[in-house]
Amino acid sequence: MFVQVDRRRKPPPPWATFVIISGCVALFLWLAFTPEAARVQFVRQWGTVPAWLFDAHVPLLQQLSELRWLRLVTALFIHAGWLHLGGDLLFLMIFGVPAERALGPWRFLFLFLVGGALANLAEAFILASANAPIVGSSGAVSAIIGAYLGLFPRARLGLVLPLGMFLEFVRVPAPLLIGFWALLQVAFTFVGPAFGAAVAWWTHIVGFAIGIVFALISRPAIARRLRQ
């Protein structure tokens, strides 16, 4: 009797994605039960405040001792409300799990943290005199979406469409959906402020571009890892 043994290893759980989600949720819940004055102070202290980041009147040594540039990273885990948190984490779950399995957890974490920090830096540079803090992981999640597109350009995403009285499940090419999302981000950089939308749209665009470039650069390393 011959028995076929499946030699394919099961992919490891996407622990990096779950760690990021757990960290964001835990911090949000902690802030929700913190007194308002302390919560506002925490967000201003650990969010990315452009005017504080680019303060030419403060010596460089003092900026380093106060960890001002670290705020580009810590701001990724602070969210302004449930909708802000839920939207970011939903996109992270959809695109983060396959992206992490392709990139590996450590490369994935690097992209999330560095891509998100650079996206926050770009928005802070554009709003250099603003005193309102930039918070949220939208720039980092956009980098993950860009990496997903660069890694899986032929993938198809499931979409539920309302057709009259029924809901129809269809599979749409990922470049079409993600491309439409990217065009919306570009459009809202111009029309969003007119409607009073306090959203850092440039973090989305810059993060998305960083993710695509990172995925294309990482392809040879990913191929070597998968062969091993």
mmCIF file of C-alpha atoms in Angstrom:
data_model
loop_
_atom_site.group_PDB
_atom_site.id
_atom_site.type_symbol
_atom_site.label_atom_id
_atom_site.label_comp_id
_atom_site.label_asym_id
_atom_site.label_seq_id
_atom_site.Cartn_x
_atom_site.Cartn_y
_atom_site.Cartn_z
ATOM 1 C CA MET A 1 0.000 0.000 0.000
ATOM 2 C CA PHE A 2 1.338 3.415 -0.974
ATOM 3 C CA VAL A 3 0.371 6.535 0.906
ATOM 4 C CA GLN A 4 0.874 9.983 -0.561
ATOM 5 C CA VAL A 5 2.496 12.345 1.910
ATOM 6 C CA ASP A 6 1.908 16.042 1.386
ATOM 7 C CA ARG A 7 5.303 17.714 1.673
ATOM 8 C CA ARG A 8 4.013 21.249 1.378
ATOM 9 C CA ARG A 9 4.423 23.177 4.585
ATOM 10 C CA LYS A 10 1.475 25.136 5.835
ATOM 11 C CA PRO A 11 2.117 28.874 5.803
ATOM 12 C CA PRO A 12 2.887 30.246 9.275
ATOM 13 C CA PRO A 13 0.220 32.430 10.885
ATOM 14 C CA PRO A 14 0.540 36.126 9.985
ATOM 15 C CA TRP A 15 1.637 37.101 13.464
ATOM 16 C CA ALA A 16 3.019 40.518 12.466
ATOM 17 C CA THR A 17 -0.394 41.621 11.159
ATOM 18 C CA PHE A 18 -2.088 40.437 14.343
ATOM 19 C CA VAL A 19 0.516 42.173 16.542
ATOM 20 C CA ILE A 20 -0.089 45.487 14.751
ATOM 21 C CA ILE A 21 -3.868 45.106 15.026
ATOM 22 C CA SER A 22 -3.651 44.150 18.703
ATOM 23 C CA GLY A 23 -1.390 47.112 19.452
ATOM 24 C CA CYS A 24 -3.713 49.596 17.726
ATOM 25 C CA VAL A 25 -6.827 48.211 19.430
ATOM 26 C CA ALA A 26 -5.176 48.063 22.868
ATOM 27 C CA LEU A 27 -3.936 51.655 22.638
ATOM 28 C CA PHE A 28 -7.311 52.871 21.393
ATOM 29 C CA LEU A 29 -9.150 51.191 24.286
ATOM 30 C CA TRP A 30 -6.665 52.554 26.798
ATOM 31 C CA LEU A 31 -7.102 56.084 25.463
ATOM 32 C CA ALA A 32 -10.899 55.670 25.420
ATOM 33 C CA PHE A 33 -10.896 55.148 29.192
ATOM 34 C CA THR A 34 -8.356 57.909 29.843
ATOM 35 C CA PRO A 35 -9.577 61.336 31.046
ATOM 36 C CA GLU A 36 -10.023 63.753 28.155
ATOM 37 C CA ALA A 37 -7.273 66.159 29.222
ATOM 38 C CA ALA A 38 -4.738 63.354 29.523
ATOM 39 C CA ARG A 39 -5.900 61.843 26.216
ATOM 40 C CA VAL A 40 -5.466 65.118 24.328
ATOM 41 C CA GLN A 41 -2.039 65.614 25.864
ATOM 42 C CA PHE A 42 -0.985 62.073 24.916
ATOM 43 C CA VAL A 43 -2.124 62.504 21.292
ATOM 44 C CA ARG A 44 -0.292 65.822 20.980
ATOM 45 C CA GLN A 45 2.833 64.388 22.583
ATOM 46 C CA TRP A 46 3.037 61.163 20.555
ATOM 47 C CA GLY A 47 1.281 62.177 17.343
ATOM 48 C CA THR A 48 3.174 63.828 14.496
ATOM 49 C CA VAL A 49 2.841 67.602 14.971
ATOM 50 C CA PRO A 50 4.415 69.229 11.876
ATOM 51 C CA ALA A 51 5.209 72.585 13.507
ATOM 52 C CA TRP A 52 6.964 70.792 16.351
ATOM 53 C CA LEU A 53 8.792 68.400 14.032
ATOM 54 C CA PHE A 54 10.231 71.149 11.815
ATOM 55 C CA ASP A 55 10.978 73.699 14.538
ATOM 56 C CA ALA A 56 14.182 75.398 13.401
ATOM 57 C CA HIS A 57 14.461 77.289 16.699
ATOM 58 C CA VAL A 58 15.119 74.119 18.695
ATOM 59 C CA PRO A 59 18.693 72.717 18.675
ATOM 60 C CA LEU A 60 19.147 69.343 17.018
ATOM 61 C CA LEU A 61 20.447 67.763 20.227
ATOM 62 C CA GLN A 62 17.285 68.780 22.053
ATOM 63 C CA GLN A 63 15.130 67.377 19.252
ATOM 64 C CA LEU A 64 16.954 64.052 19.498
ATOM 65 C CA SER A 65 16.666 63.946 23.288
ATOM 66 C CA GLU A 66 12.932 64.647 23.068
ATOM 67 C CA LEU A 67 12.525 61.845 20.487
ATOM 68 C CA ARG A 68 10.617 64.163 18.166
ATOM 69 C CA TRP A 69 11.296 62.102 15.055
ATOM 70 C CA LEU A 70 10.072 58.976 16.835
ATOM 71 C CA ARG A 71 6.602 60.521 16.652
ATOM 72 C CA LEU A 72 6.511 59.606 12.965
ATOM 73 C CA VAL A 73 6.250 55.978 14.114
ATOM 74 C CA THR A 74 4.234 56.278 17.326
ATOM 75 C CA ALA A 75 1.551 58.253 15.482
ATOM 76 C CA LEU A 76 0.823 55.127 13.407
ATOM 77 C CA PHE A 77 -0.791 53.419 16.399
ATOM 78 C CA ILE A 78 -2.998 56.346 17.520
ATOM 79 C CA HIS A 79 -6.476 56.692 16.009
ATOM 80 C CA ALA A 80 -9.027 59.460 16.316
ATOM 81 C CA GLY A 81 -12.177 57.301 16.563
ATOM 82 C CA TRP A 82 -13.788 53.934 15.953
ATOM 83 C CA LEU A 83 -14.383 54.605 12.250
ATOM 84 C CA HIS A 84 -10.779 55.700 11.797
ATOM 85 C CA LEU A 85 -9.513 52.591 13.596
ATOM 86 C CA GLY A 86 -11.945 50.175 11.951
ATOM 87 C CA GLY A 87 -11.254 51.415 8.423
ATOM 88 C CA ASP A 88 -7.490 51.138 8.805
ATOM 89 C CA LEU A 89 -7.607 47.683 10.388
ATOM 90 C CA LEU A 90 -10.114 46.334 7.862
ATOM 91 C CA PHE A 91 -7.815 47.213 4.965
ATOM 92 C CA LEU A 92 -4.855 45.874 6.938
ATOM 93 C CA MET A 93 -6.579 42.513 7.402
ATOM 94 C CA ILE A 94 -7.571 42.229 3.740
ATOM 95 C CA PHE A 95 -4.213 43.140 2.230
ATOM 96 C CA GLY A 96 -1.836 42.564 5.131
ATOM 97 C CA VAL A 97 -2.244 38.801 5.547
ATOM 98 C CA PRO A 98 -1.282 37.851 1.947
ATOM 99 C CA ALA A 99 1.380 40.564 1.831
ATOM 100 C CA GLU A 100 2.965 39.307 5.054
ATOM 101 C CA ARG A 101 3.002 35.708 3.821
ATOM 102 C CA ALA A 102 4.801 36.812 0.677
ATOM 103 C CA LEU A 103 7.192 39.303 2.261
ATOM 104 C CA GLY A 104 7.815 37.464 5.522
ATOM 105 C CA PRO A 105 6.943 38.972 8.918
ATOM 106 C CA TRP A 106 10.115 41.019 9.454
ATOM 107 C CA ARG A 107 10.144 42.573 6.001
ATOM 108 C CA PHE A 108 6.426 43.239 6.422
ATOM 109 C CA LEU A 109 6.982 45.003 9.769
ATOM 110 C CA PHE A 110 9.787 47.046 8.248
ATOM 111 C CA LEU A 111 7.511 48.207 5.429
ATOM 112 C CA PHE A 112 4.680 49.056 7.829
ATOM 113 C CA LEU A 113 6.841 51.089 10.216
ATOM 114 C CA VAL A 114 9.246 52.754 7.776
ATOM 115 C CA GLY A 115 6.687 53.226 4.990
ATOM 116 C CA GLY A 116 4.204 54.696 7.459
ATOM 117 C CA ALA A 117 6.831 56.979 9.001
ATOM 118 C CA LEU A 118 7.914 58.292 5.592
ATOM 119 C CA ALA A 119 4.280 58.859 4.613
ATOM 120 C CA ASN A 120 3.748 60.857 7.825
ATOM 121 C CA LEU A 121 6.944 62.784 7.115
ATOM 122 C CA ALA A 122 5.697 63.744 3.651
ATOM 123 C CA GLU A 123 2.391 65.030 5.054
ATOM 124 C CA ALA A 124 4.194 66.881 7.849
ATOM 125 C CA PHE A 125 6.472 68.538 5.289
ATOM 126 C CA ILE A 126 3.448 69.707 3.290
ATOM 127 C CA LEU A 127 1.758 71.028 6.457
ATOM 128 C CA ALA A 128 4.973 72.269 8.041
ATOM 129 C CA SER A 129 3.315 75.064 10.060
ATOM 130 C CA ALA A 130 0.327 73.028 11.289
ATOM 131 C CA ASN A 131 -0.096 72.460 15.022
ATOM 132 C CA ALA A 132 -2.703 69.709 14.717
ATOM 133 C CA PRO A 133 -1.241 66.200 15.176
ATOM 134 C CA ILE A 134 -1.196 63.673 12.340
ATOM 135 C CA VAL A 135 -2.347 60.292 13.669
ATOM 136 C CA GLY A 136 -3.432 56.930 12.293
ATOM 137 C CA SER A 137 -1.933 54.045 10.373
ATOM 138 C CA SER A 138 -3.439 55.039 7.017
ATOM 139 C CA GLY A 139 -0.040 55.790 5.474
ATOM 140 C CA ALA A 140 1.381 52.458 6.639
ATOM 141 C CA VAL A 141 -1.717 50.551 5.462
ATOM 142 C CA SER A 142 -1.472 52.321 2.099
ATOM 143 C CA ALA A 143 2.111 51.054 1.854
ATOM 144 C CA ILE A 144 0.808 47.521 2.439
ATOM 145 C CA ILE A 145 -1.843 48.015 -0.268
ATOM 146 C CA GLY A 146 0.842 49.198 -2.679
ATOM 147 C CA ALA A 147 3.002 46.189 -1.810
ATOM 148 C CA TYR A 148 0.042 43.865 -2.412
ATOM 149 C CA LEU A 149 -0.466 45.345 -5.865
ATOM 150 C CA GLY A 150 3.248 45.005 -6.658
ATOM 151 C CA LEU A 151 3.335 41.395 -5.417
ATOM 152 C CA PHE A 152 0.016 40.182 -6.844
ATOM 153 C CA PRO A 153 -0.713 42.230 -9.981
ATOM 154 C CA ARG A 154 -2.934 39.444 -11.398
ATOM 155 C CA ALA A 155 -4.925 38.819 -8.212
ATOM 156 C CA ARG A 156 -8.706 39.175 -8.090
ATOM 157 C CA LEU A 157 -10.633 40.567 -5.134
ATOM 158 C CA GLY A 158 -14.115 39.527 -4.066
ATOM 159 C CA LEU A 159 -16.738 42.250 -4.134
ATOM 160 C CA VAL A 160 -20.403 42.135 -3.071
ATOM 161 C CA LEU A 161 -22.644 44.242 -5.312
ATOM 162 C CA PRO A 162 -26.323 45.025 -4.654
ATOM 163 C CA LEU A 163 -28.337 44.060 -7.744
ATOM 164 C CA GLY A 164 -31.946 44.930 -7.128
ATOM 165 C CA MET A 165 -33.282 42.715 -4.332
ATOM 166 C CA PHE A 166 -30.216 40.471 -4.312
ATOM 167 C CA LEU A 167 -26.521 40.658 -3.481
ATOM 168 C CA GLU A 168 -24.127 39.365 -6.104
ATOM 169 C CA PHE A 169 -20.601 38.229 -5.300
ATOM 170 C CA VAL A 170 -18.168 39.038 -8.104
ATOM 171 C CA ARG A 171 -14.408 38.788 -8.458
ATOM 172 C CA VAL A 172 -12.790 41.947 -9.775
ATOM 173 C CA PRO A 173 -9.125 42.355 -10.847
ATOM 174 C CA ALA A 174 -7.172 43.800 -7.949
ATOM 175 C CA PRO A 175 -5.445 46.480 -10.093
ATOM 176 C CA LEU A 176 -8.871 47.820 -11.072
ATOM 177 C CA LEU A 177 -10.147 48.199 -7.511
ATOM 178 C CA ILE A 178 -6.864 49.411 -6.050
ATOM 179 C CA GLY A 179 -6.335 51.774 -8.979
ATOM 180 C CA PHE A 180 -9.785 53.267 -8.397
ATOM 181 C CA TRP A 181 -8.958 53.671 -4.702
ATOM 182 C CA ALA A 182 -5.648 55.389 -5.574
ATOM 183 C CA LEU A 183 -7.388 57.805 -7.942
ATOM 184 C CA LEU A 184 -9.812 58.717 -5.163
ATOM 185 C CA GLN A 185 -6.902 59.551 -2.868
ATOM 186 C CA VAL A 186 -5.412 61.850 -5.498
ATOM 187 C CA ALA A 187 -8.786 63.512 -6.115
ATOM 188 C CA PHE A 188 -9.426 64.099 -2.415
ATOM 189 C CA THR A 189 -6.081 65.851 -1.960
ATOM 190 C CA PHE A 190 -7.655 68.689 -3.986
ATOM 191 C CA VAL A 191 -11.377 68.534 -3.145
ATOM 192 C CA GLY A 192 -11.186 67.133 0.420
ATOM 193 C CA PRO A 193 -10.168 70.406 2.144
ATOM 194 C CA ALA A 194 -13.069 72.213 0.449
ATOM 195 C CA PHE A 195 -15.492 69.948 2.330
ATOM 196 C CA GLY A 196 -13.643 70.351 5.618
ATOM 197 C CA ALA A 197 -12.306 66.791 5.568
ATOM 198 C CA ALA A 198 -9.437 66.666 8.070
ATOM 199 C CA VAL A 199 -7.728 63.712 6.422
ATOM 200 C CA ALA A 200 -4.020 63.497 5.610
ATOM 201 C CA TRP A 201 -4.536 62.388 2.017
ATOM 202 C CA TRP A 202 -0.877 62.725 1.067
ATOM 203 C CA THR A 203 0.058 60.023 3.578
ATOM 204 C CA HIS A 204 -2.092 57.624 1.553
ATOM 205 C CA ILE A 205 -0.505 58.555 -1.770
ATOM 206 C CA VAL A 206 3.097 58.529 -0.532
ATOM 207 C CA GLY A 207 2.600 55.313 1.422
ATOM 208 C CA PHE A 208 1.029 53.617 -1.603
ATOM 209 C CA ALA A 209 3.960 54.605 -3.841
ATOM 210 C CA ILE A 210 6.490 53.411 -1.249
ATOM 211 C CA GLY A 211 4.734 50.052 -1.016
ATOM 212 C CA ILE A 212 4.834 49.449 -4.766
ATOM 213 C CA VAL A 213 8.537 50.307 -4.992
ATOM 214 C CA PHE A 214 9.343 48.181 -1.934
ATOM 215 C CA ALA A 215 7.519 45.163 -3.382
ATOM 216 C CA LEU A 216 9.300 45.422 -6.726
ATOM 217 C CA ILE A 217 12.697 45.724 -5.013
ATOM 218 C CA SER A 218 11.919 42.799 -2.694
ATOM 219 C CA ARG A 219 10.840 40.353 -5.401
ATOM 220 C CA PRO A 220 14.262 38.659 -5.804
ATOM 221 C CA ALA A 221 14.614 38.211 -2.026
ATOM 222 C CA ILE A 222 11.065 36.841 -1.817
ATOM 223 C CA ALA A 223 11.777 34.356 -4.606
ATOM 224 C CA ARG A 224 14.897 33.125 -2.789
ATOM 225 C CA ARG A 225 12.979 32.764 0.485
ATOM 226 C CA LEU A 226 10.164 30.801 -1.149
ATOM 227 C CA ARG A 227 12.653 28.457 -2.864
ATOM 228 C CA GLN A 228 14.200 27.673 0.507
#
